[in-house]
Coordinates of C-alpha atoms in Angstrom, one line a residue:
M296 CA -85.9 361.3 151.8
I297 CA -84.1 363.8 149.6
N298 CA -84.9 361.7 146.5
Y299 CA -88.5 361.6 147.4
S300 CA -88.8 365.4 148.0
L301 CA -86.7 366.2 144.9
Q302 CA -88.9 364.0 142.7
R303 CA -92.0 365.7 144.1
I304 CA -90.6 369.0 142.9
L305 CA -89.2 367.9 139.5
K306 CA -92.4 366.1 138.6
T307 CA -94.5 369.2 138.9
K308 CA -95.5 371.0 135.8
R309 CA -95.0 374.3 137.6
F310 CA -91.2 373.7 137.9
W311 CA -90.7 373.1 134.2
I312 CA -93.0 375.9 133.1
V313 CA -91.1 378.4 135.3
M314 CA -87.7 377.1 134.0
F315 CA -89.0 377.4 130.4
M316 CA -90.1 381.0 131.0
M317 CA -86.8 381.9 132.6
T318 CA -84.9 380.3 129.7
I319 CA -86.9 382.2 127.1
I320 CA -86.1 385.4 129.0
T321 CA -82.4 384.7 129.0
I322 CA -82.3 383.9 125.3
T323 CA -84.4 387.0 124.5
D324 CA -82.2 389.2 126.7
A325 CA -79.1 388.1 124.7
V326 CA -80.7 388.5 121.3
Q327 CA -82.3 391.9 121.9
H328 CA -79.0 393.3 123.1
V329 CA -77.8 392.9 119.5
V330 CA -81.1 394.1 118.0
L331 CA -81.4 397.3 120.1
L332 CA -77.8 398.2 119.5
S333 CA -78.2 397.9 115.7
G334 CA -76.1 394.8 115.3
I335 CA -73.4 395.6 117.9
S336 CA -72.7 392.4 119.8
L337 CA -71.1 392.1 123.3
A338 CA -67.4 392.6 123.4
K339 CA -66.0 389.1 123.2
N340 CA -63.1 389.7 125.5
M341 CA -65.2 391.3 128.2
W342 CA -68.6 389.9 128.7
L343 CA -69.4 386.2 129.0
N344 CA -73.2 386.8 129.1
T345 CA -75.7 389.7 129.0
F346 CA -76.0 389.7 132.8
M347 CA -72.4 390.9 133.1
A348 CA -72.9 393.6 130.4
S349 CA -76.1 394.9 132.1
S350 CA -74.2 395.6 135.3
V351 CA -72.2 398.4 133.6
G352 CA -74.5 399.2 130.7
G353 CA -77.5 399.9 133.0
I354 CA -81.1 399.0 132.4
Y355 CA -81.1 399.9 128.7
G356 CA -81.9 396.7 126.8
H357 CA -81.7 394.7 130.0
L358 CA -85.0 395.1 131.7
L359 CA -85.5 391.3 131.4
T360 CA -82.3 390.8 133.4
I361 CA -83.6 393.0 136.2
F362 CA -86.9 391.2 136.0
L363 CA -85.2 387.8 136.3
L364 CA -82.5 388.5 138.9
G365 CA -84.2 391.3 140.9
L366 CA -87.2 389.1 141.6
F367 CA -85.3 385.8 141.9
P368 CA -87.1 384.8 145.2
V369 CA -90.4 385.0 143.5
W370 CA -89.2 382.7 140.7
L371 CA -88.0 380.2 143.3
L372 CA -91.3 380.3 145.1
L373 CA -93.2 379.6 141.9
G374 CA -90.8 376.9 140.8
V375 CA -89.8 375.0 144.0
G376 CA -91.5 376.6 146.9
F377 CA -94.8 374.7 147.1
A378 CA -93.8 371.1 147.3
L379 CA -94.3 371.0 151.1
S380 CA -97.6 372.9 150.9
N381 CA -98.8 370.4 148.2
D382 CA -97.9 367.6 150.6
F383 CA -99.9 369.2 153.3
S384 CA -102.9 369.8 151.1
T385 CA -103.0 366.2 149.7
G386 CA -102.3 364.6 153.0
Q387 CA -99.1 362.9 151.7
A388 CA -97.0 364.7 154.4
Y389 CA -98.8 362.8 157.2
N390 CA -98.2 359.4 155.6
V391 CA -94.5 360.0 155.1
V392 CA -94.0 361.5 158.5
S393 CA -95.6 358.5 160.2
R394 CA -92.9 356.3 158.6
I395 CA -89.7 358.3 158.8
G396 CA -90.3 361.0 161.4
L397 CA -90.9 364.8 161.2
A398 CA -87.3 365.9 161.5
K399 CA -86.1 363.7 158.6
Y400 CA -89.0 364.7 156.5
I401 CA -88.4 368.4 156.9
R402 CA -84.7 368.1 156.3
G403 CA -85.4 366.2 153.1
H404 CA -87.5 369.0 151.8
Y405 CA -84.9 371.6 152.7
Y406 CA -82.1 369.8 150.8
A407 CA -84.4 369.0 147.9
A408 CA -85.5 372.6 147.6
G409 CA -81.9 373.8 147.5
I410 CA -80.9 371.3 144.8
A411 CA -84.0 372.1 142.7
G412 CA -83.4 375.8 143.0
V413 CA -79.9 375.5 141.7
I414 CA -81.2 373.5 138.7
L415 CA -83.9 376.0 138.1
F416 CA -81.5 379.0 137.8
A417 CA -78.4 377.3 136.5
V418 CA -80.1 376.1 133.3
P419 CA -81.3 379.5 132.1
L420 CA -78.0 381.2 133.0
L421 CA -76.0 378.7 131.2
V422 CA -78.3 378.9 128.2
N423 CA -77.7 382.7 128.2
L424 CA -74.0 382.0 128.2
L425 CA -74.3 379.6 125.3
T426 CA -76.5 382.1 123.4
V427 CA -74.0 384.9 123.7
A428 CA -71.2 382.5 122.5
I429 CA -73.2 381.6 119.4
I430 CA -73.9 385.3 118.7
Q431 CA -70.2 385.9 118.8
L432 CA -69.7 383.4 116.0
L433 CA -72.1 385.4 113.7
D434 CA -71.2 388.3 111.5
V435 CA -71.9 391.0 114.0
R436 CA -69.8 394.0 115.1
K437 CA -68.0 393.7 118.4
S438 CA -68.3 396.7 120.6
D439 CA -65.0 398.0 122.1
G440 CA -66.5 400.5 124.5
Q441 CA -65.7 398.4 127.5
M442 CA -62.0 398.2 126.5
R443 CA -62.0 402.0 126.3
I444 CA -63.0 402.1 130.0
L445 CA -59.9 400.1 130.9
Y446 CA -57.6 402.2 128.6
N447 CA -58.9 405.5 130.1
R448 CA -59.0 404.5 133.7
G449 CA -55.9 406.6 134.5
K450 CA -58.0 409.7 133.9
I451 CA -60.6 408.8 136.5
P452 CA -60.1 410.4 139.9
D453 CA -59.8 408.2 143.0
L454 CA -58.8 405.2 141.0
E455 CA -57.8 403.1 144.0
K456 CA -61.2 403.8 145.6
Y457 CA -62.7 401.7 142.8
H458 CA -60.0 399.0 142.7
F459 CA -62.5 396.2 143.0
L460 CA -64.4 397.3 140.0
W461 CA -61.3 397.4 137.9
W462 CA -60.2 394.0 139.1
Q463 CA -63.6 392.6 137.9
L464 CA -63.2 394.2 134.5
E465 CA -59.7 392.8 134.1
H466 CA -60.8 389.2 135.2
P467 CA -64.2 388.7 133.6
V468 CA -64.1 384.9 133.7
V469 CA -63.1 384.7 137.4
T470 CA -65.7 387.4 138.1
Y471 CA -68.5 385.5 136.4
F472 CA -67.9 382.3 138.3
L473 CA -67.4 384.2 141.5
Y474 CA -70.8 385.8 141.2
L475 CA -72.4 382.7 139.9
G476 CA -71.2 380.7 142.9
L477 CA -72.4 383.4 145.4
F478 CA -75.7 383.7 143.6
L479 CA -76.3 379.9 143.7
I480 CA -75.5 379.9 147.4
A481 CA -78.2 382.6 147.8
V482 CA -80.5 380.5 145.6
I483 CA -80.0 377.4 147.8
L484 CA -80.7 379.4 151.0
T485 CA -83.7 381.2 149.5
S486 CA -85.2 377.9 148.2
M487 CA -84.8 376.6 151.7
L488 CA -86.5 379.7 153.0
M489 CA -89.6 378.8 150.9
V490 CA -89.8 375.5 152.8
S491 CA -89.5 377.5 156.1
L492 CA -92.4 379.7 155.0
S493 CA -94.5 376.7 154.2
L494 CA -93.9 375.6 157.8
L495 CA -95.3 378.9 158.9
F496 CA -98.1 379.5 156.4
N497 CA -100.3 377.0 154.7
N498 CA -102.1 379.4 152.4
F499 CA -100.7 379.9 148.9
Y500 CA -101.7 383.6 148.7
Q501 CA -100.2 384.4 152.1
I502 CA -96.8 383.1 151.1
L503 CA -96.9 384.6 147.6
S504 CA -97.9 388.0 149.0
L505 CA -95.2 387.9 151.7
V506 CA -92.4 386.9 149.2
V507 CA -93.4 389.5 146.6
L508 CA -93.7 392.3 149.1
T509 CA -90.4 391.4 150.9
T510 CA -88.5 391.1 147.7
V511 CA -89.7 394.4 146.3
I512 CA -89.4 396.4 149.5
L513 CA -86.3 394.9 151.1
G514 CA -84.7 394.0 147.8
S515 CA -84.8 397.5 146.5
Q516 CA -84.4 399.5 149.7
I517 CA -81.9 397.5 151.9
F518 CA -80.0 394.8 149.9
N519 CA -80.4 396.3 146.4
I520 CA -80.7 392.7 145.2
G521 CA -80.5 393.5 141.5
S522 CA -77.1 395.1 141.8
L523 CA -75.8 392.7 144.4
L524 CA -76.4 389.6 142.3
Q525 CA -75.0 391.0 139.0
T526 CA -71.4 391.0 138.0
F527 CA -69.7 394.4 137.9
A528 CA -72.3 395.5 140.4
F529 CA -72.7 399.1 141.5
L530 CA -71.4 398.2 145.0
L531 CA -68.0 399.4 143.9
H532 CA -66.2 399.3 147.3
F533 CA -64.9 395.9 148.2
P534 CA -65.7 396.2 152.0
D535 CA -69.3 397.2 151.1
W536 CA -69.6 394.3 148.7
V537 CA -68.4 391.8 151.2
H538 CA -70.5 393.2 154.0
N539 CA -73.7 393.2 151.9
W540 CA -73.1 389.6 150.7
L541 CA -72.3 388.4 154.2
T542 CA -75.4 390.1 155.7
F543 CA -77.7 388.9 153.0
L544 CA -76.5 385.2 153.2
S545 CA -76.4 385.3 157.0
I546 CA -80.0 386.5 157.3
L547 CA -81.2 383.8 155.0
L548 CA -79.3 381.1 156.9
V549 CA -80.4 382.3 160.4
A550 CA -84.0 382.5 159.3
N551 CA -83.9 378.9 158.0
V552 CA -82.1 377.5 161.1
V553 CA -84.5 379.2 163.6
I554 CA -87.6 378.1 161.8
Y555 CA -86.3 374.5 161.4
L556 CA -85.3 374.2 165.0
W557 CA -88.6 375.5 166.1
R558 CA -90.7 373.1 163.9
H559 CA -88.6 369.9 163.5
S560 CA -89.6 368.5 166.9
G561 CA -93.2 369.7 167.0
E562 CA -96.4 368.4 165.4
L563 CA -97.2 368.7 161.7
Q564 CA -100.1 371.2 161.2

């Protein structure tokens, strides 16, 4: 059932169009960083990609990063979120359910959405990583501003208060894969949430409006999604960082479980 649902997603033009747009954004984000800074590239020993640099450097030159990460549920909705709705509208869902049962059918869509969501975001992020690596091979200046942060940290008051930030700066590779792993977990759960929303609403515009409004309002006011998902985020205190991630992932997980348990034994509508 997972293969069926995954094929339904991967065969849609929408999925590949969204991935192409996201990939172009990540490439542009890496290139414009050099252009806007008059030929100064990312410091090779600090940043693995522009998403890491934007966390400390701020929004200057990285509005595309904010657009991509801050609105990641919207991208997932557009890319993988309508496979179940399409099955409803075409009547395919009723044919499949009659053969394998509703619970197995819904589980297949949940798993397939999670896998497709990871593919959708992993490709653009890895392309960004590759683009930055290629830029490093070109004849461009390497900024050492980030290293000065480490050299001068002894002059900063309450150094221990920001220990987690310094740990990230000193271990950029571990930091990158730590955040990437957490982000992809969030992507899996959010992709599954799109399936849950399709079980509640059958109208495209209802789901789109709900996801956009929730992402903009809750993402900016409560979870601060843009900072939470970026490496070297502005959530500088380790307990706050852990609490925000656990809360964010737990809400996604609980929402999926509740809606699934509610609908898996009912009738398809």
